[in-house]
Short mmCIF file of C-alpha atoms and ligand atoms in Angstrom, two decimals:
data_model
loop_
_atom_site.label_atom_id
_atom_site.label_comp_id
_atom_site.label_asym_id
_atom_site.label_seq_id
_atom_site.Cartn_x
_atom_site.Cartn_y
_atom_site.Cartn_z
CA MET A 1 -13.69 -91.88 2.90
CA SER A 2 -16.73 -93.67 4.31
CA ASP A 3 -15.07 -97.05 3.80
CA PRO A 4 -12.43 -97.84 6.41
CA ASN A 5 -10.53 -99.82 3.76
CA LEU A 6 -9.90 -96.56 1.99
CA LEU A 7 -7.91 -95.10 4.86
CA ARG A 8 -4.79 -93.81 3.23
CA ARG A 9 -1.23 -94.59 4.17
CA ARG A 10 -0.68 -90.95 5.20
CA GLU A 11 -3.29 -91.32 7.91
CA PHE A 12 -1.99 -94.70 9.03
CA VAL A 13 1.51 -93.27 9.36
CA LYS A 14 0.41 -90.06 11.02
CA THR A 15 -1.92 -91.28 13.70
CA ALA A 16 -2.17 -94.04 16.24
CA GLY A 17 -5.90 -93.49 16.39
CA THR A 18 -6.93 -94.55 12.91
CA ALA A 19 -9.64 -96.84 14.25
CA ALA A 20 -11.27 -93.98 16.04
CA VAL A 21 -11.10 -91.97 12.80
CA ALA A 22 -12.61 -94.83 10.79
CA ALA A 23 -15.39 -95.42 13.30
CA ALA A 24 -16.16 -91.73 13.33
CA VAL A 25 -16.34 -91.40 9.55
CA LEU A 26 -18.41 -94.54 9.03
CA PRO A 27 -22.09 -93.48 9.23
CA SER A 28 -24.11 -95.73 11.50
CA ALA A 29 -26.47 -96.64 8.64
CA LEU A 30 -23.54 -98.05 6.70
CA ARG A 31 -22.08 -99.91 9.65
CA ALA A 32 -24.78 -102.55 9.47
CA ASP A 33 -23.70 -103.27 5.90
CA VAL A 34 -20.16 -104.11 6.87
CA ARG A 35 -20.06 -107.88 7.35
CA ARG A 36 -18.64 -108.59 10.77
CA ARG A 37 -16.05 -111.38 11.02
CA ARG A 38 -16.82 -114.18 13.47
CA TYR A 39 -14.09 -113.75 16.08
CA ALA A 40 -13.09 -116.06 18.96
CA ILE A 41 -10.36 -115.94 21.59
CA VAL A 42 -8.50 -118.79 23.26
CA GLY A 43 -6.78 -117.67 26.48
CA THR A 44 -8.78 -115.15 28.51
CA GLY A 45 -5.93 -113.90 30.69
CA HIS A 46 -4.31 -110.48 30.66
CA ARG A 47 -3.75 -110.10 26.93
CA GLY A 48 -6.91 -111.91 25.79
CA THR A 49 -9.17 -109.74 27.92
CA GLY A 50 -7.36 -106.44 27.33
CA MET A 51 -5.64 -105.72 24.01
CA TRP A 52 -7.58 -108.43 22.14
CA GLY A 53 -10.74 -108.45 24.29
CA ALA A 54 -12.36 -105.43 25.93
CA ASP A 55 -10.47 -102.98 23.67
CA LEU A 56 -11.74 -104.72 20.54
CA ALA A 57 -15.28 -105.07 21.89
CA LYS A 58 -15.27 -101.31 22.51
CA ARG A 59 -13.66 -100.07 19.30
CA TYR A 60 -14.14 -102.72 16.62
CA SER A 61 -17.63 -104.11 17.15
CA ASP A 62 -18.64 -102.74 13.73
CA VAL A 63 -16.27 -105.22 12.04
CA LEU A 64 -15.96 -108.06 14.57
CA GLU A 65 -18.58 -110.29 16.16
CA PHE A 66 -17.44 -112.11 19.31
CA VAL A 67 -18.69 -115.69 18.88
CA GLY A 68 -16.73 -117.62 21.54
CA LEU A 69 -14.24 -117.41 24.39
CA CYS A 70 -12.17 -120.33 25.62
CA ASP A 71 -9.85 -120.88 28.58
CA ALA A 72 -8.67 -123.98 30.41
CA ASN A 73 -9.51 -122.31 33.75
CA PRO A 74 -13.32 -121.94 34.05
CA LYS A 75 -13.11 -119.26 36.74
CA ARG A 76 -10.69 -117.13 34.72
CA LEU A 77 -12.92 -117.71 31.71
CA ALA A 78 -15.97 -116.34 33.55
CA ALA A 79 -13.97 -113.38 34.89
CA GLY A 80 -12.54 -112.79 31.41
CA ARG A 81 -15.95 -112.73 29.77
CA ASP A 82 -17.10 -110.21 32.31
CA LEU A 83 -14.05 -107.99 31.74
CA ILE A 84 -14.45 -108.17 27.96
CA GLY A 85 -18.15 -107.45 28.21
CA ALA A 86 -19.01 -109.88 25.39
CA GLU A 87 -22.34 -111.69 25.32
CA CYS A 88 -20.98 -114.76 23.54
CA PRO A 89 -20.78 -118.39 24.78
CA THR A 90 -17.75 -119.63 26.75
CA TYR A 91 -15.96 -122.99 26.49
CA THR A 92 -13.30 -124.81 28.47
CA GLY A 93 -12.80 -127.22 25.55
CA PHE A 94 -11.02 -125.73 22.54
CA ASP A 95 -12.29 -128.20 19.94
CA GLU A 96 -15.82 -127.75 21.24
CA MET A 97 -15.49 -123.98 20.73
CA LEU A 98 -14.23 -124.42 17.17
CA GLU A 99 -17.09 -126.76 16.39
CA LYS A 100 -19.95 -124.89 18.02
CA ALA A 101 -18.93 -121.24 17.72
CA ARG A 102 -17.63 -121.61 14.12
CA PRO A 103 -15.20 -118.66 14.21
CA GLU A 104 -13.64 -117.36 10.99
CA LEU A 105 -10.82 -115.75 12.93
CA LEU A 106 -9.13 -117.06 16.08
CA MET A 107 -7.01 -115.00 18.46
CA VAL A 108 -4.44 -117.12 20.36
CA THR A 109 -3.53 -115.59 23.72
CA THR A 110 -2.66 -118.64 25.79
CA VAL A 111 0.61 -119.64 27.46
CA ASP A 112 3.35 -119.62 24.78
CA SER A 113 4.12 -123.37 24.77
CA THR A 114 0.48 -124.22 23.98
CA HIS A 115 0.10 -121.90 20.95
CA VAL A 116 1.11 -124.71 18.61
CA GLU A 117 -1.90 -126.87 19.56
CA GLN A 118 -4.40 -124.10 19.04
CA ILE A 119 -2.82 -122.74 15.85
CA THR A 120 -2.60 -126.11 14.10
CA ARG A 121 -6.05 -127.27 15.17
CA ALA A 122 -7.65 -124.03 14.03
CA LEU A 123 -5.85 -124.08 10.67
CA ASP A 124 -6.93 -127.69 10.17
CA ARG A 125 -10.54 -126.53 10.52
CA GLY A 126 -10.07 -123.74 7.99
CA VAL A 127 -9.93 -120.91 10.54
CA ASP A 128 -7.52 -117.98 10.04
CA VAL A 129 -5.30 -117.36 13.04
CA ILE A 130 -3.84 -114.33 14.73
CA THR A 131 -1.36 -115.43 17.37
CA GLU A 132 0.35 -113.51 20.09
CA LYS A 133 4.12 -113.65 20.03
CA PRO A 134 6.13 -115.80 20.37
CA MET A 135 4.45 -117.88 17.67
CA VAL A 136 5.75 -121.06 19.38
CA THR A 137 8.60 -122.02 21.71
CA ASP A 138 10.77 -124.63 19.96
CA GLU A 139 11.88 -125.83 16.56
CA ARG A 140 9.52 -128.84 16.36
CA GLN A 141 6.59 -126.52 16.97
CA VAL A 142 7.86 -124.15 14.26
CA LYS A 143 7.76 -127.03 11.80
CA ALA A 144 4.31 -128.14 12.92
CA VAL A 145 2.86 -124.65 12.35
CA LEU A 146 4.49 -124.14 8.96
CA ASP A 147 3.31 -127.59 7.84
CA ALA A 148 -0.25 -126.84 8.98
CA GLU A 149 -0.21 -123.51 7.20
CA ARG A 150 0.96 -125.14 3.95
CA ARG A 151 -1.53 -128.01 4.00
CA ASN A 152 -4.48 -125.72 4.71
CA ASN A 153 -3.59 -122.62 2.76
CA ARG A 154 -4.90 -120.42 5.60
CA LYS A 155 -3.45 -117.19 6.98
CA ILE A 156 -1.45 -116.70 10.18
CA VAL A 157 -0.53 -113.30 11.53
CA VAL A 158 1.95 -112.94 14.41
CA THR A 159 1.31 -109.84 16.49
CA PHE A 160 4.70 -108.13 16.37
CA ASN A 161 3.33 -104.85 17.65
CA TYR A 162 6.76 -103.24 18.09
CA ARG A 163 7.11 -103.01 14.29
CA TYR A 164 4.17 -100.62 14.32
CA ALA A 165 5.60 -98.14 16.82
CA PRO A 166 6.12 -95.02 14.66
CA LYS A 167 9.73 -94.71 15.89
CA HIS A 168 10.50 -98.24 14.68
CA GLN A 169 8.97 -97.50 11.29
CA LYS A 170 11.19 -94.39 11.17
CA ILE A 171 14.28 -96.57 11.77
CA LYS A 172 13.19 -98.90 8.96
CA GLU A 173 12.76 -95.96 6.59
CA LEU A 174 16.14 -94.44 7.53
CA LEU A 175 17.86 -97.76 6.84
CA MET A 176 16.02 -98.17 3.53
CA SER A 177 17.08 -94.65 2.49
CA GLY A 178 20.69 -95.88 2.26
CA GLU A 179 22.01 -92.90 4.30
CA ILE A 180 24.36 -95.10 6.28
CA GLY A 181 25.11 -97.46 3.39
CA ARG A 182 25.02 -101.22 3.82
CA VAL A 183 24.55 -102.27 7.45
CA THR A 184 27.58 -104.28 8.53
CA SER A 185 26.76 -104.68 12.23
CA VAL A 186 24.15 -103.95 14.88
CA ASP A 187 24.67 -103.19 18.59
CA PHE A 188 21.44 -103.91 20.48
CA SER A 189 21.02 -103.92 24.30
CA TRP A 190 17.57 -104.22 25.83
CA TYR A 191 17.08 -103.36 29.51
CA LEU A 192 14.15 -104.71 31.56
CA ASP A 193 13.82 -103.04 34.92
CA VAL A 194 13.26 -104.50 38.39
CA GLN A 195 9.48 -104.08 37.96
CA HIS A 196 8.80 -105.35 34.45
CA GLY A 197 11.81 -107.70 34.37
CA ALA A 198 10.92 -109.20 37.75
CA ASP A 199 7.35 -109.84 36.63
CA TYR A 200 8.55 -112.53 34.23
CA PHE A 201 10.02 -114.41 37.19
CA ARG A 202 6.74 -114.26 39.15
CA ARG A 203 4.71 -115.92 36.41
CA TRP A 204 4.76 -119.00 34.11
CA HIS A 205 7.42 -117.26 32.02
CA ARG A 206 10.02 -118.37 34.62
CA LEU A 207 9.92 -121.91 33.17
CA LYS A 208 11.55 -122.81 29.84
CA SER A 209 8.81 -125.38 29.30
CA ARG A 210 6.13 -122.63 29.27
CA GLY A 211 7.73 -119.58 27.63
CA GLY A 212 10.87 -121.01 26.02
CA SER A 213 12.95 -118.64 28.25
CA LEU A 214 13.26 -114.89 27.67
CA TRP A 215 15.38 -115.74 24.62
CA VAL A 216 12.09 -116.73 23.02
CA HIS A 217 9.31 -115.12 25.04
CA LYS A 218 10.78 -111.61 25.12
CA ALA A 219 13.65 -111.50 22.62
CA THR A 220 11.32 -112.72 19.83
CA HIS A 221 10.18 -109.06 19.60
CA HIS A 222 13.74 -107.80 19.27
CA PHE A 223 14.88 -110.50 16.86
CA ASP A 224 11.84 -109.83 14.69
CA LEU A 225 12.62 -106.11 14.63
CA VAL A 226 16.19 -106.79 13.52
CA ASN A 227 15.15 -109.33 10.85
CA TRP A 228 12.67 -106.76 9.53
CA TRP A 229 14.98 -103.74 9.79
CA LEU A 230 17.77 -105.59 7.97
CA GLY A 231 15.49 -107.47 5.58
CA ALA A 232 17.63 -110.54 6.32
CA ASP A 233 17.42 -113.92 8.03
CA PRO A 234 19.48 -115.10 11.00
CA VAL A 235 22.04 -117.76 10.05
CA GLU A 236 24.03 -118.61 13.19
CA VAL A 237 23.95 -117.71 16.89
CA ALA A 238 26.48 -117.98 19.72
CA ALA A 239 25.15 -117.12 23.19
CA TYR A 240 25.71 -117.04 26.95
CA GLY A 241 23.21 -116.82 29.78
CA GLU A 242 23.24 -116.70 33.59
CA LEU A 243 20.74 -116.36 36.41
CA ASN A 244 22.23 -113.72 38.73
CA VAL A 245 19.36 -112.10 40.64
CA TYR A 246 16.18 -114.21 40.63
CA GLY A 247 15.44 -117.88 41.40
CA LYS A 248 18.11 -119.74 43.36
CA ALA A 249 20.26 -116.58 43.33
CA GLY A 250 17.82 -114.89 45.78
CA PRO A 251 18.45 -114.61 49.54
CA PHE A 252 15.12 -116.20 50.71
CA ARG A 253 11.95 -117.47 49.18
CA HIS A 254 8.30 -118.51 49.62
CA THR A 255 5.56 -119.74 47.29
CA HIS A 256 3.96 -116.35 46.56
CA CYS A 257 3.78 -112.84 47.98
CA ARG A 258 0.45 -112.71 49.80
CA PRO A 259 1.30 -115.20 52.60
CA CYS A 260 5.08 -114.55 52.47
CA PRO A 261 6.86 -114.18 55.86
CA HIS A 262 9.64 -112.12 54.16
CA LYS A 263 7.39 -109.49 52.59
CA ALA A 264 8.51 -106.63 54.83
CA LYS A 265 12.12 -106.95 53.73
CA CYS A 266 11.67 -108.11 50.13
CA PRO A 267 12.23 -105.39 47.47
CA PHE A 268 10.29 -107.53 44.97
CA TYR A 269 7.17 -107.86 47.18
CA PHE A 270 4.16 -107.46 44.90
CA ASP A 271 0.80 -106.61 46.47
CA LEU A 272 -1.74 -108.24 44.19
CA THR A 273 -4.61 -107.21 46.47
CA LYS A 274 -4.20 -103.59 45.32
CA ASN A 275 -5.20 -104.48 41.76
CA GLU A 276 -8.85 -105.53 41.43
CA ARG A 277 -8.43 -106.65 37.81
CA LEU A 278 -5.58 -109.02 38.71
CA MET A 279 -7.47 -110.28 41.79
CA LYS A 280 -10.47 -111.08 39.62
CA LEU A 281 -8.52 -112.77 36.83
CA TYR A 282 -5.96 -114.68 38.88
CA ALA A 283 -6.37 -114.75 42.69
CA ARG A 284 -10.03 -115.81 42.55
CA ALA A 285 -9.23 -118.49 39.97
CA GLU A 286 -6.10 -119.92 41.57
CA ASP A 287 -7.86 -122.76 43.41
CA VAL A 288 -8.60 -124.32 39.99
CA ASP A 289 -5.06 -124.57 38.61
CA GLY A 290 -2.81 -123.48 41.50
CA TYR A 291 -1.41 -120.58 39.43
CA HIS A 292 -0.18 -117.65 41.54
CA ARG A 293 0.08 -114.35 39.68
CA ASP A 294 2.22 -113.03 42.56
CA GLY A 295 4.61 -116.01 42.57
CA CYS A 296 7.92 -115.59 44.40
CA VAL A 297 10.68 -114.35 42.06
CA PHE A 298 13.18 -116.39 44.09
CA ARG A 299 11.54 -119.81 43.63
CA GLU A 300 14.02 -122.64 43.16
CA ASP A 301 12.29 -123.84 39.99
CA VAL A 302 13.21 -120.75 37.92
CA ASP A 303 15.17 -122.24 35.00
CA ILE A 304 15.53 -119.23 32.67
CA TYR A 305 18.25 -116.57 32.58
CA ASP A 306 18.14 -112.94 33.70
CA THR A 307 21.44 -112.03 32.02
CA MET A 308 21.85 -112.91 28.34
CA SER A 309 24.16 -112.02 25.49
CA ALA A 310 24.56 -113.30 21.95
CA VAL A 311 26.27 -112.73 18.63
CA VAL A 312 24.04 -113.34 15.60
CA LYS A 313 25.18 -113.65 11.98
CA TYR A 314 22.69 -112.72 9.23
CA SER A 315 22.15 -113.84 5.65
CA ASP A 316 23.25 -110.42 4.28
CA GLY A 317 26.61 -110.67 6.07
CA ALA A 318 25.67 -108.35 8.96
CA GLN A 319 26.50 -109.30 12.55
CA MET A 320 24.67 -108.31 15.72
CA THR A 321 25.86 -108.13 19.31
CA TYR A 322 22.73 -108.40 21.45
CA SER A 323 22.09 -108.39 25.18
CA LEU A 324 19.01 -108.71 27.37
CA ASN A 325 19.15 -107.95 31.10
CA ALA A 326 16.09 -108.41 33.30
CA ALA A 327 17.05 -106.78 36.62
CA MET A 328 18.03 -103.25 35.60
CA PRO A 329 17.33 -99.98 37.46
CA PHE A 330 15.73 -98.56 34.28
CA GLU A 331 13.84 -99.78 31.22
CA GLY A 332 14.57 -99.12 27.55
CA TYR A 333 17.21 -99.90 24.95
CA ARG A 334 20.34 -98.80 23.16
CA LEU A 335 20.55 -99.62 19.48
CA ALA A 336 23.01 -98.77 16.75
CA PHE A 337 23.40 -99.71 13.10
CA ASN A 338 26.94 -99.44 11.79
CA GLY A 339 27.00 -99.02 8.01
CA THR A 340 29.53 -98.62 5.22
CA LYS A 341 28.73 -94.87 5.09
CA GLY A 342 27.84 -94.02 8.68
CA ARG A 343 26.08 -94.94 11.89
CA LEU A 344 22.53 -94.59 13.18
CA GLU A 345 22.19 -94.71 16.97
CA VAL A 346 19.08 -94.71 19.12
CA ARG A 347 18.58 -94.49 22.88
CA ASP A 348 15.06 -95.38 23.92
CA TYR A 349 13.74 -94.38 27.35
CA GLU A 350 10.79 -96.40 28.66
CA ARG A 351 11.10 -95.81 32.43
CA GLN A 352 13.93 -94.43 34.56
CA PRO A 353 14.42 -92.83 37.99
CA TRP A 354 15.33 -89.46 36.46
CA PRO A 355 13.45 -87.02 34.25
CA GLU A 356 13.78 -87.39 30.48
CA THR A 357 12.27 -84.98 27.98
CA GLU A 358 12.22 -87.36 25.00
CA ASP A 359 11.16 -91.04 24.82
CA SER A 360 13.59 -91.71 22.05
CA GLU A 361 16.76 -89.95 21.01
CA ALA A 362 18.44 -90.69 17.67
CA TYR A 363 21.51 -89.48 15.77
CA LEU A 364 22.74 -90.23 12.29
CA THR A 365 26.45 -89.66 11.76
CA LYS A 366 27.99 -89.81 8.29
CA SER A 367 31.53 -91.16 7.91
CA PHE A 368 33.77 -88.14 7.11
CA GLY A 369 30.66 -86.04 7.72
CA LYS A 370 28.44 -84.53 10.35
CA ARG A 371 26.17 -85.78 13.10
CA GLU A 372 22.48 -85.03 12.63
CA LYS A 373 19.81 -85.34 15.31
CA ILE A 374 16.81 -87.31 14.05
CA GLU A 375 13.32 -86.34 15.24
CA MET A 376 11.69 -89.56 16.42
CA PRO A 377 7.88 -89.70 16.13
CA HIS A 378 5.92 -90.45 19.28
CA GLY A 379 3.13 -93.04 19.34
CA GLU A 380 0.27 -93.16 21.85
CA GLY A 381 -0.70 -96.35 23.68
CA GLY A 382 1.05 -99.65 24.41
CA HIS A 383 4.35 -100.74 22.87
CA GLY A 384 5.33 -97.29 21.65
CA GLY A 385 2.01 -96.81 19.83
CA GLY A 386 2.38 -100.16 18.05
CA ASP A 387 -0.67 -101.80 19.64
CA ASN A 388 -3.22 -99.37 18.22
CA ARG A 389 -1.72 -99.28 14.75
CA LEU A 390 -1.46 -103.07 14.57
CA ARG A 391 -5.15 -103.46 15.44
CA ASP A 392 -6.14 -100.94 12.78
CA LEU A 393 -4.18 -102.83 10.19
CA LEU A 394 -5.58 -106.20 11.27
CA PHE A 395 -9.23 -105.26 11.47
CA ARG A 396 -9.65 -102.22 9.25
CA ASN A 397 -7.28 -103.11 6.41
CA ALA A 398 -5.57 -99.73 6.60
CA SER A 399 -3.52 -99.32 3.45
CA VAL A 400 0.22 -99.49 4.13
CA PRO A 401 3.43 -99.66 2.14
CA ASP A 402 4.79 -103.13 1.49
CA TYR A 403 7.34 -103.01 4.29
CA MET A 404 4.59 -102.43 6.88
CA ARG A 405 2.57 -105.49 5.86
CA LEU A 406 1.40 -107.84 8.61
CA PRO A 407 4.05 -110.26 9.95
CA ASP A 408 3.41 -113.82 8.79
CA ALA A 409 4.27 -117.30 10.07
CA ARG A 410 7.70 -117.17 8.44
CA ALA A 411 8.53 -114.00 10.39
CA GLY A 412 7.21 -115.70 13.54
CA ALA A 413 9.42 -118.70 12.81
CA MET A 414 12.63 -116.76 12.09
CA SER A 415 12.47 -114.75 15.31
CA VAL A 416 11.63 -117.81 17.44
CA LEU A 417 14.46 -119.77 15.82
CA THR A 418 16.98 -117.03 16.69
CA GLY A 419 16.03 -117.41 20.35
CA VAL A 420 15.95 -121.22 20.18
CA ALA A 421 19.44 -121.17 18.62
CA ALA A 422 20.67 -118.91 21.46
CA ARG A 423 19.16 -121.22 24.09
CA THR A 424 20.65 -124.27 22.36
CA SER A 425 24.03 -122.55 22.05
CA ILE A 426 24.16 -122.09 25.83
CA GLU A 427 23.13 -125.71 26.44
CA LYS A 428 25.61 -127.11 23.87
CA ARG A 429 28.37 -124.55 24.55
CA ARG A 430 28.90 -123.87 20.86
CA PRO A 431 27.50 -121.70 18.04
CA VAL A 432 24.28 -123.06 16.53
CA LYS A 433 23.19 -122.69 12.92
CA ILE A 434 19.50 -122.03 12.21
CA SER A 435 19.70 -124.70 9.49
CA GLU A 436 20.56 -127.31 12.17
CA LEU A 437 17.24 -126.66 13.87
CA VAL A 438 14.77 -126.86 11.03
CA THR A 439 14.64 -126.77 7.25
CA LEU A 440 12.30 -124.02 6.11
N1 LIG B 1 2.70 -108.69 22.12
C1 LIG B 1 2.91 -108.36 23.37
O1 LIG B 1 3.44 -107.31 23.59
C2 LIG B 1 2.47 -109.25 24.50
C3 LIG B 1 2.32 -108.75 25.81
C4 LIG B 1 1.90 -109.64 26.80
C5 LIG B 1 1.65 -110.96 26.50
N2 LIG B 1 1.82 -111.41 25.23
C6 LIG B 1 1.56 -112.81 24.87
O2 LIG B 1 0.17 -113.08 25.06
C7 LIG B 1 -0.04 -114.42 25.46
C8 LIG B 1 -0.85 -114.44 26.75
O3 LIG B 1 -0.12 -113.77 27.77
P1 LIG B 1 -0.86 -113.24 29.08
O4 LIG B 1 0.07 -112.29 29.71
O5 LIG B 1 -2.22 -112.84 28.75
O6 LIG B 1 -0.88 -114.59 29.97
P2 LIG B 1 -1.97 -115.03 31.07
O7 LIG B 1 -1.31 -116.01 31.91
O8 LIG B 1 -2.58 -113.82 31.68
O9 LIG B 1 -3.10 -115.71 30.17
C9 LIG B 1 -2.94 -116.95 29.54
C10 LIG B 1 -4.27 -117.69 29.62
O10 LIG B 1 -4.19 -118.88 28.83
C11 LIG B 1 -4.89 -119.90 29.53
N3 LIG B 1 -4.42 -121.18 29.01
C12 LIG B 1 -3.20 -121.75 29.19
N4 LIG B 1 -3.11 -122.90 28.51
C13 LIG B 1 -4.30 -123.08 27.89
C14 LIG B 1 -4.82 -124.07 27.03
N5 LIG B 1 -4.10 -125.13 26.65
N6 LIG B 1 -6.11 -123.92 26.58
C15 LIG B 1 -6.85 -122.85 26.93
N7 LIG B 1 -6.39 -121.87 27.75
C16 LIG B 1 -5.14 -121.98 28.21
C17 LIG B 1 -4.59 -119.63 30.99
O11 LIG B 1 -5.54 -120.25 31.83
C18 LIG B 1 -4.65 -118.13 31.04
O12 LIG B 1 -5.92 -117.64 31.34
C19 LIG B 1 1.35 -115.03 25.60
O13 LIG B 1 1.67 -115.75 24.44
C20 LIG B 1 2.26 -113.84 25.74
O14 LIG B 1 3.56 -114.09 25.27
C21 LIG B 1 2.20 -110.58 24.23
#
């Protein structure tokens, strides 16, 4: 058990803290023998400095060597390096970093619409890529990434951390067990509350040109989960979307919260000054690129939707009715799989203004049979425990069953394309086939 690669599936499944276990069981004398992979990050914002920065520097330095950090904003780059605590060189030029730092592994944590540039350029230099979701934001970018992957024969992993939440693995295993028969339809409603949901409208995510809309930026997680749970591909999407609360729908507006004359009466007022990390990363770097982390949620330029619904048809004949609402009084989801032999339903509670004893409640009901309550496992840490388990799998090669293998570029493409088809369906006012968008 001294080799982290020998961590067994049982341990991976059981605990969200496998890395801590591996680090603890690896004697320090042996650690020097483990060859560390040369690791670089492009995009030293929230995600690059946290989940893929400081947390890795703290817990994975026996297997990773930070060799370069890159960001287009030099002030955020300096703040990011400080927050990560890495001693490596920094670069504002991406190609310069690839050339001088010579990473073997690149983490892409930039604004969604720029992932394509960094992924393809890294692959073309023979560097393996881990990219944050969404892999890209439109169908042309999907094609560019898949082409680059093919011509270089390098690996891409898309960080679909929700797959690794123990409760989501449990759902996968229940569906694979055949208890409810063949899945004929899925009911899936995701609720973003007035804190988390509103935050998308404060930031670059409010523009389709940056995040591809919440159909891509956020729903990519949900579409990936469904593709994986069903083991099927999306075929056709019909969708609707409206902006009901944020953007032009708001009663008043300003540029951002700090100087806002309406702050006393605005329920969405966000006091950035109370968060030193955000001040350091964003407020003190905003003179460089004009980016306000506390942007007004009611700005006129918001061009995404806060109210979305879609019907998706899948390659195995299943259908899904899906909705995403971004101004709800609580956060979580309702999910049900209707099968030829029964139904599996899940209510997930992330945050609500009432006490809840469980984070996730599930029932399996057999047709002509009984209802059974399913015990849902709890995971520690971000994204239902998915963040920790994903990192262990990425950097410690924890052994997992086939269905828990790392999501690849094809998975990244299929989930993005579902969202792009939904967006296109709204624009064209008709159902859109995935095959119209790109040939895979
Ligand atoms: N998996 C998850 O659960 C999860 C959660 C949050 C964010 N994300 C993803 O992580 C990524 C980063 O999100 P974030 O919240 O950290 O955003 P952020 O705005 O905090 O950071 C993005 C950084 O990228 C930099 N940047 C933008 N374009 C660049 C370019 N062309 N070259 C170099 N740097 C560039 C910006 O200056 C900024 O520092 C996004 O793709 C987002 O979708 C994933």
